[in-house]
Short mmCIF file of C-alpha atoms in Angstrom, two decimals:
data_model
loop_
_atom_site.label_atom_id
_atom_site.label_comp_id
_atom_site.label_asym_id
_atom_site.label_seq_id
_atom_site.Cartn_x
_atom_site.Cartn_y
_atom_site.Cartn_z
CA MET A 8 -30.37 14.29 11.70
CA PRO A 9 -29.33 10.63 13.11
CA ALA A 10 -26.13 10.73 15.01
CA ASN A 11 -24.40 8.33 12.48
CA ASP A 12 -25.31 10.44 9.32
CA ILE A 13 -22.15 11.75 7.52
CA VAL A 14 -22.27 15.72 7.65
CA SER A 15 -18.99 16.50 5.81
CA VAL A 16 -16.24 14.79 3.64
CA GLN A 17 -13.01 16.65 3.51
CA CYS A 18 -9.66 15.74 1.37
CA ILE A 19 -6.28 16.99 2.93
CA PRO A 20 -3.47 16.56 0.56
CA MET A 21 -0.41 14.99 2.34
CA ARG A 22 3.10 15.70 0.83
CA LEU A 23 5.92 14.44 3.00
CA PRO A 24 9.07 15.59 2.45
CA PHE A 25 11.74 12.79 2.35
CA HIS A 26 15.25 11.86 1.71
CA HIS A 27 16.82 8.55 0.83
CA TRP A 28 20.84 9.08 1.21
CA THR A 29 21.22 10.01 -2.41
CA SER A 30 19.91 12.17 -4.95
CA PRO A 31 16.05 12.24 -5.66
CA PRO A 32 14.72 9.04 -7.54
CA LEU A 33 12.87 9.75 -10.69
CA PHE A 34 8.75 9.55 -10.33
CA ALA A 35 6.89 9.99 -13.58
CA GLY A 36 10.08 11.14 -15.18
CA ARG A 37 10.74 13.80 -12.54
CA PRO A 38 13.04 13.94 -9.44
CA ARG A 39 11.17 13.16 -6.79
CA ASP A 40 11.55 14.44 -2.98
CA LYS A 41 7.96 14.29 -1.57
CA LEU A 42 5.71 11.31 -1.23
CA ASP A 43 1.88 12.27 -1.72
CA SER A 44 -1.35 11.03 -0.57
CA ALA A 45 -4.40 12.51 0.85
CA LEU A 46 -5.98 12.32 4.08
CA VAL A 47 -9.91 11.70 4.11
CA ARG A 48 -11.75 13.24 7.11
CA VAL A 49 -15.33 11.95 7.52
CA GLN A 50 -17.44 13.32 10.12
CA THR A 51 -20.89 12.19 11.33
CA ALA A 52 -23.67 14.32 13.07
CA ASP A 53 -22.70 13.35 16.56
CA GLY A 54 -19.15 14.64 15.93
CA THR A 55 -17.41 11.45 15.33
CA VAL A 56 -14.57 11.55 12.73
CA GLY A 57 -13.04 8.69 10.71
CA TRP A 58 -9.89 9.00 8.77
CA GLY A 59 -8.95 7.38 5.32
CA GLU A 60 -6.44 7.74 2.57
CA SER A 61 -6.41 8.30 -0.91
CA TYR A 62 -3.76 7.70 -3.60
CA CYS A 63 -2.81 11.23 -5.06
CA VAL A 64 -0.59 12.02 -7.91
CA GLU A 65 -2.05 15.69 -8.36
CA PRO A 66 -3.63 17.19 -5.24
CA ARG A 67 -5.78 19.55 -7.32
CA ALA A 68 -7.40 16.51 -8.89
CA ILE A 69 -8.03 14.57 -6.03
CA GLN A 70 -9.60 17.46 -4.09
CA ALA A 71 -11.91 18.19 -6.97
CA VAL A 72 -13.17 14.78 -7.19
CA PHE A 73 -13.84 14.74 -3.62
CA GLU A 74 -15.50 18.48 -3.61
CA THR A 75 -17.79 18.09 -6.69
CA LEU A 76 -18.62 14.13 -6.68
CA VAL A 77 -17.73 12.06 -3.56
CA ALA A 78 -18.85 14.49 -0.61
CA PRO A 79 -22.24 15.23 -2.59
CA LEU A 80 -23.01 11.61 -2.88
CA ALA A 81 -21.84 10.89 0.84
CA CYS A 82 -23.16 13.87 3.01
CA GLY A 83 -26.59 12.87 4.25
CA LYS A 84 -25.91 9.06 4.25
CA ASP A 85 -25.74 6.86 6.92
CA ALA A 86 -22.12 5.93 7.63
CA GLY A 87 -22.85 2.58 8.67
CA ASP A 88 -24.28 1.59 5.65
CA GLU A 89 -22.53 -1.07 4.11
CA ALA A 90 -23.85 -0.69 0.87
CA LEU A 91 -22.92 3.24 0.76
CA VAL A 92 -19.44 2.61 -0.92
CA SER A 93 -20.76 0.13 -3.51
CA SER A 94 -23.51 2.41 -4.49
CA ILE A 95 -21.15 5.41 -4.86
CA GLN A 96 -19.06 3.37 -6.91
CA ARG A 97 -22.09 2.50 -9.60
CA THR A 98 -22.79 5.93 -9.71
CA LEU A 99 -19.78 7.26 -10.58
CA HIS A 100 -18.69 4.11 -12.48
CA ASN A 101 -18.93 5.88 -16.10
CA LEU A 102 -16.41 8.56 -14.83
CA GLY A 103 -13.33 6.07 -14.65
CA ARG A 104 -12.84 2.58 -13.24
CA SER A 105 -9.27 3.47 -12.10
CA GLY A 106 -7.83 6.59 -11.41
CA PRO A 107 -8.50 9.69 -9.10
CA VAL A 108 -12.34 8.76 -8.89
CA PRO A 109 -12.07 5.01 -7.47
CA HIS A 110 -8.99 6.33 -5.45
CA ALA A 111 -11.26 8.79 -3.58
CA ILE A 112 -13.81 6.49 -3.14
CA ALA A 113 -11.23 3.89 -1.64
CA GLY A 114 -10.09 6.73 0.92
CA LEU A 115 -13.90 7.19 1.75
CA ASP A 116 -13.97 3.21 2.43
CA ILE A 117 -11.07 3.32 4.79
CA ALA A 118 -12.62 6.16 6.75
CA LEU A 119 -15.95 4.54 7.13
CA TRP A 120 -14.38 1.41 8.42
CA ASP A 121 -12.73 3.86 10.97
CA LEU A 122 -16.00 5.21 11.70
CA ARG A 123 -17.44 1.80 12.48
CA GLY A 124 -14.73 0.86 14.77
CA LYS A 125 -15.01 3.79 16.72
CA ARG A 126 -18.96 3.30 16.95
CA ALA A 127 -18.50 -0.22 18.07
CA GLY A 128 -15.55 0.43 20.23
CA VAL A 129 -13.24 -2.07 18.49
CA PRO A 130 -10.47 -2.13 16.51
CA VAL A 131 -10.80 -2.70 12.78
CA TYR A 132 -9.03 -5.78 12.99
CA ARG A 133 -11.96 -7.43 14.84
CA LEU A 134 -14.44 -5.81 12.71
CA LEU A 135 -12.62 -7.86 9.70
CA GLY A 136 -13.45 -11.06 11.62
CA GLY A 137 -10.59 -12.99 10.33
CA ARG A 138 -9.40 -16.16 12.06
CA LYS A 139 -6.38 -14.62 13.05
CA GLN A 140 -5.44 -11.33 15.24
CA ARG A 141 -2.00 -10.97 15.25
CA PRO A 142 -0.79 -8.36 17.97
CA ARG A 143 2.33 -7.52 16.04
CA VAL A 144 2.85 -7.62 12.34
CA ARG A 145 6.74 -7.96 10.79
CA ALA A 146 7.52 -4.98 8.72
CA TYR A 147 10.08 -5.00 5.70
CA ALA A 148 12.54 -2.17 4.65
CA SER A 149 11.10 -1.33 1.08
CA LEU A 150 14.11 0.67 -0.64
CA LEU A 151 13.20 3.29 -3.29
CA GLN A 152 15.60 3.10 -6.53
CA TYR A 153 19.50 3.31 -6.35
CA TYR A 154 19.82 2.63 -10.03
CA GLY A 155 22.21 -0.54 -9.63
CA ASP A 156 24.89 1.53 -7.38
CA ALA A 157 26.30 -1.15 -5.31
CA ALA A 158 28.09 1.17 -3.10
CA LEU A 159 24.65 2.94 -2.21
CA LEU A 160 22.65 -0.50 -1.78
CA ASP A 161 25.44 -1.88 0.34
CA ARG A 162 25.27 1.09 2.79
CA VAL A 163 21.46 1.32 2.79
CA VAL A 164 20.65 -2.60 3.05
CA THR A 165 23.13 -2.62 5.90
CA ARG A 166 21.76 0.56 7.88
CA ALA A 167 18.20 -1.16 7.59
CA LEU A 168 19.27 -4.58 8.96
CA ALA A 169 21.06 -2.46 11.69
CA GLU A 170 17.72 -0.74 12.60
CA GLY A 171 16.11 -4.42 13.21
CA TYR A 172 14.59 -5.08 9.75
CA THR A 173 15.07 -8.61 8.91
CA GLU A 174 13.50 -8.44 5.17
CA VAL A 175 14.47 -6.19 2.13
CA LYS A 176 12.75 -5.17 -0.76
CA LEU A 177 14.57 -3.52 -3.51
CA HIS A 178 13.21 -1.37 -6.51
CA GLU A 179 15.71 -2.46 -8.83
CA ARG A 180 16.20 -3.65 -12.48
CA THR A 181 19.45 -5.54 -12.85
CA ALA A 182 20.69 -8.93 -11.24
CA ASP A 183 23.92 -7.15 -10.60
CA ALA A 184 21.92 -4.72 -8.46
CA VAL A 185 20.27 -7.87 -6.54
CA MET A 186 23.66 -9.40 -6.33
CA ALA A 187 24.84 -6.35 -4.37
CA ALA A 188 22.04 -6.29 -2.08
CA ARG A 189 22.24 -10.10 -1.47
CA ARG A 190 26.01 -9.60 -0.66
CA ALA A 191 25.23 -6.91 1.81
CA ALA A 192 22.32 -9.04 3.59
CA GLY A 193 23.77 -12.22 3.66
CA PRO A 194 22.23 -15.51 2.36
CA ASP A 195 19.59 -15.86 4.82
CA VAL A 196 17.80 -12.63 4.76
CA PRO A 197 14.63 -12.35 2.45
CA LEU A 198 15.17 -10.22 -0.06
CA MET A 199 12.33 -8.87 -2.71
CA VAL A 200 12.59 -7.20 -5.93
CA ASP A 201 10.00 -4.69 -7.41
CA THR A 202 11.01 -4.20 -11.05
CA ASN A 203 8.17 -1.62 -11.81
CA CYS A 204 7.24 -3.40 -14.99
CA ALA A 205 10.77 -3.37 -16.36
CA TRP A 206 10.20 -6.22 -19.21
CA LEU A 207 8.41 -6.99 -22.35
CA PRO A 208 7.00 -10.63 -22.04
CA ALA A 209 9.99 -11.75 -24.32
CA GLN A 210 12.63 -10.28 -22.39
CA ALA A 211 11.57 -11.25 -18.90
CA PRO A 212 12.32 -15.03 -18.69
CA ALA A 213 16.18 -14.28 -19.21
CA ALA A 214 16.13 -11.30 -16.53
CA ILE A 215 14.19 -13.42 -14.20
CA ALA A 216 16.82 -16.17 -14.59
CA GLU A 217 19.58 -13.96 -14.04
CA MET A 218 18.04 -12.65 -10.47
CA ALA A 219 16.85 -16.07 -9.54
CA VAL A 220 20.56 -17.29 -8.64
CA HIS A 221 20.26 -14.77 -5.80
CA ALA A 222 17.06 -16.22 -4.30
CA PRO A 223 14.69 -13.51 -4.35
CA ARG A 224 11.46 -14.36 -2.27
CA TRP A 225 9.72 -12.61 -5.17
CA ILE A 226 9.74 -10.75 -8.28
CA GLU A 227 7.30 -7.99 -8.37
CA GLU A 228 5.34 -6.10 -11.27
CA PRO A 229 7.67 -7.95 -13.87
CA LEU A 230 5.90 -7.03 -17.14
CA TRP A 231 4.90 -4.18 -19.53
CA PRO A 232 1.91 -3.60 -19.81
CA PRO A 233 1.03 -5.08 -16.41
CA GLU A 234 -2.51 -5.45 -17.88
CA ASP A 235 -1.36 -8.39 -20.17
CA HIS A 236 -2.47 -11.52 -17.50
CA ASP A 237 -2.13 -14.07 -20.00
CA ALA A 238 1.45 -13.34 -20.66
CA LEU A 239 1.83 -12.80 -16.93
CA CYS A 240 0.33 -16.54 -16.22
CA ARG A 241 2.69 -17.78 -18.81
CA LEU A 242 5.68 -16.33 -16.88
CA GLN A 243 4.84 -17.74 -13.73
CA ALA A 244 4.33 -20.90 -15.05
CA GLY A 245 7.53 -21.12 -16.51
CA THR A 246 9.80 -19.93 -13.53
CA ALA A 247 10.26 -21.52 -9.98
CA VAL A 248 10.49 -17.80 -8.66
CA PRO A 249 7.02 -16.49 -7.25
CA LEU A 250 5.93 -13.37 -9.00
CA ALA A 251 4.04 -10.67 -7.36
CA VAL A 252 1.55 -7.94 -8.67
CA GLY A 253 -1.20 -5.46 -7.42
CA GLU A 254 -0.33 -1.78 -7.47
CA ASN A 255 -1.11 -1.53 -11.11
CA ALA A 256 -4.77 -3.14 -11.16
CA SER A 257 -7.04 -1.06 -12.24
CA SER A 258 -9.86 -2.89 -10.28
CA ALA A 259 -10.28 -5.55 -7.46
CA HIS A 260 -11.94 -7.46 -10.32
CA GLU A 261 -8.52 -7.72 -12.13
CA LEU A 262 -6.84 -9.21 -9.25
CA SER A 263 -9.64 -11.64 -8.30
CA THR A 264 -9.63 -12.91 -11.65
CA LEU A 265 -5.36 -13.59 -11.04
CA VAL A 266 -6.24 -15.27 -7.88
CA ALA A 267 -8.83 -17.45 -9.31
CA ARG A 268 -6.06 -18.49 -12.29
CA ALA A 269 -3.35 -18.85 -9.54
CA GLY A 270 -1.70 -16.86 -12.21
CA VAL A 271 1.18 -15.19 -9.45
CA ARG A 272 2.06 -16.38 -6.04
CA TYR A 273 1.41 -13.10 -4.33
CA VAL A 274 -1.35 -10.34 -4.97
CA GLN A 275 -0.64 -6.80 -3.62
CA PRO A 276 -4.02 -4.55 -3.46
CA SER A 277 -3.30 -1.27 -2.70
CA VAL A 278 -5.81 0.03 0.05
CA ILE A 279 -5.59 3.66 -1.05
CA LYS A 280 -6.41 2.92 -4.67
CA LEU A 281 -8.95 -0.10 -4.13
CA GLY A 282 -10.26 0.43 -0.44
CA LEU A 283 -9.80 -1.66 2.49
CA SER A 284 -13.19 -3.86 1.67
CA ALA A 285 -12.23 -4.92 -1.50
CA ALA A 286 -8.52 -5.53 -0.29
CA TRP A 287 -10.24 -7.59 2.31
CA ALA A 288 -12.31 -9.39 -0.09
CA LEU A 289 -9.14 -10.12 -2.19
CA SER A 290 -7.39 -11.58 1.23
CA ARG A 291 -10.49 -13.92 2.24
CA GLN A 292 -10.30 -15.19 -1.42
CA CYS A 293 -6.77 -16.16 -1.01
CA GLU A 294 -7.17 -18.29 2.04
CA GLY A 295 -6.13 -21.95 1.68
CA GLY A 296 -5.24 -21.26 -2.12
CA ASP A 297 -1.98 -21.27 -3.80
CA VAL A 298 -1.81 -17.17 -4.08
CA ALA A 299 -1.07 -15.06 -0.78
CA CYS A 300 -2.00 -11.48 -0.10
CA ALA A 301 0.87 -9.34 0.64
CA PRO A 302 -0.91 -5.76 0.42
CA GLN A 303 1.53 -2.87 -1.42
CA VAL A 304 1.69 -0.21 1.22
CA ALA A 305 3.89 2.75 -0.21
CA PHE A 306 2.33 5.48 2.18
CA PHE A 307 2.27 6.52 5.69
CA GLY A 308 -1.28 7.48 6.63
CA PRO A 309 -4.45 6.09 7.64
CA GLY A 310 -4.19 3.67 4.67
CA TYR A 311 -0.89 2.16 6.42
CA LEU A 312 -2.84 1.58 9.26
CA ALA A 313 -5.79 -0.11 7.48
CA SER A 314 -3.24 -2.28 5.77
CA LEU A 315 -1.73 -3.18 9.17
CA HIS A 316 -5.26 -4.39 10.34
CA LEU A 317 -5.67 -6.52 7.45
CA LEU A 318 -2.59 -8.45 8.16
CA ALA A 319 -3.33 -8.82 11.63
CA ALA A 320 -6.53 -10.43 10.77
CA GLN A 321 -5.89 -12.28 7.60
CA GLU A 322 -5.40 -16.25 7.92
CA THR A 323 -1.68 -16.39 6.10
CA GLU A 324 0.88 -14.31 7.94
CA ALA A 325 2.51 -11.67 5.54
CA SER A 326 4.62 -8.50 6.24
CA LEU A 327 3.76 -5.18 6.38
CA GLU A 328 5.82 -2.95 3.63
CA ARG A 329 7.62 0.07 5.07
CA LEU A 330 8.95 2.60 2.42
CA TYR A 331 12.74 2.79 3.90
CA VAL A 332 13.18 6.66 3.69
CA ALA A 333 13.96 9.63 6.16
CA LEU A 334 10.97 11.82 6.21
CA ALA A 335 10.42 15.16 7.38
CA HIS A 336 7.64 14.20 9.62
CA VAL A 337 6.66 10.51 10.13
CA PRO A 338 2.91 9.96 10.63
CA TYR A 339 1.92 7.81 13.72
CA GLY A 340 5.51 7.82 14.72
CA GLY A 341 4.55 8.23 18.25
CA THR A 342 1.74 6.06 18.53
CA VAL A 343 2.19 2.90 16.08
CA PRO A 344 6.26 3.12 15.75
CA VAL A 345 8.16 0.49 13.83
CA ALA A 346 10.49 -1.14 16.57
CA ASP A 347 13.30 -3.73 15.51
CA GLY A 348 11.40 -4.66 12.13
CA TRP A 349 8.29 -5.01 14.00
CA VAL A 350 4.83 -3.13 14.28
CA HIS A 351 2.27 -3.29 17.10
CA VAL A 352 -1.38 -3.49 16.00
CA PRO A 353 -3.15 -0.66 17.75
CA ASP A 354 -6.00 -1.94 20.03
CA GLY A 355 -7.81 1.07 20.24
CA PRO A 356 -11.33 1.70 18.59
CA GLY A 357 -11.08 1.89 14.59
CA LEU A 358 -7.90 2.34 12.99
CA GLY A 359 -6.33 3.17 16.78
CA ALA A 360 -4.24 5.95 15.97
CA GLU A 361 -5.10 9.41 15.15
CA PRO A 362 -3.33 11.73 12.38
CA GLU A 363 -0.96 14.37 14.32
CA THR A 364 -2.22 17.79 14.65
CA ASP A 365 0.21 19.11 11.65
CA LEU A 366 -1.35 16.65 9.14
CA ALA A 367 -4.90 17.02 10.20
CA ALA A 368 -4.51 20.59 9.86
CA GLY A 369 -2.87 20.11 6.48
CA ARG A 370 0.47 21.53 7.09
CA TYR A 371 1.99 19.06 4.80
CA ARG A 372 -0.22 19.96 1.82
CA ALA A 373 0.80 20.66 -1.63
#
């Protein structure tokens, strides 16, 4: 068997316990105290291992997709074949263009980039071939939801700034919450707001106007339903506040259409849902235009590193999202730490860092 042929594809669910200094926030209607994704381990015949990461809402579902669909199609194939991912996408397209199947393929795609970099002996950002190769990327503290509690927002924003972060994102839905954060941050700190699809199209203009007085850099995911691109484009045309969308996109094509329409000011592809290849194509599409690429990065594994490499390579500078929580285990905490609000881009082959032994062994499973 040729050395670069894939011999195994393994999915390792990763559930990282966290605390965010108050009662657990709600996620899908339930209290949430763990952050879920899945490691993807791909090994070639010569023993080289590449690591990826897939979005995961139910570990049993993502494992089943890998075991029954993705692994059989990938094993025996050349890991260096750049058409492999698109071939698998087309083979499985009638099983869903969003959800666990494309999320699994996205994790495979990231692992294949890691393998290519390791085989070539270069970091992924060099493989991407962008015009920029930044040695470090600014990170912003992305707070989970505090439901408008002004005292908690003051405390956590102050804590993040004291740790060296110079940009903060909220997950809040009211102007009062934004006001509390702005008061804590001061007038010069960039402040972003993710509303998680808070408003119907008729409600959004007034709600955004109330937040606008607190000078948000962007308002993210403002509309329900997120697929209503016509309403989104009208909303952006009617406000000076930049809008940002991406994590709810069902496909890269959906975001590409928004970029072509200049319907928002920021697109935020999630590499663990769409793959690094698709996210990089969107980044390249944005170059020189009115829309900036600022990936959504609410995860901590190889997908986090892939997003870091994308930001190091793309032409327009953007900051790396870092969920601001206390983790039971910090992936890459010793190899790719956040220091004074910056992350140095690892220069080793591939993604530049390996998952810790506990993660690779599946200690943080469901």
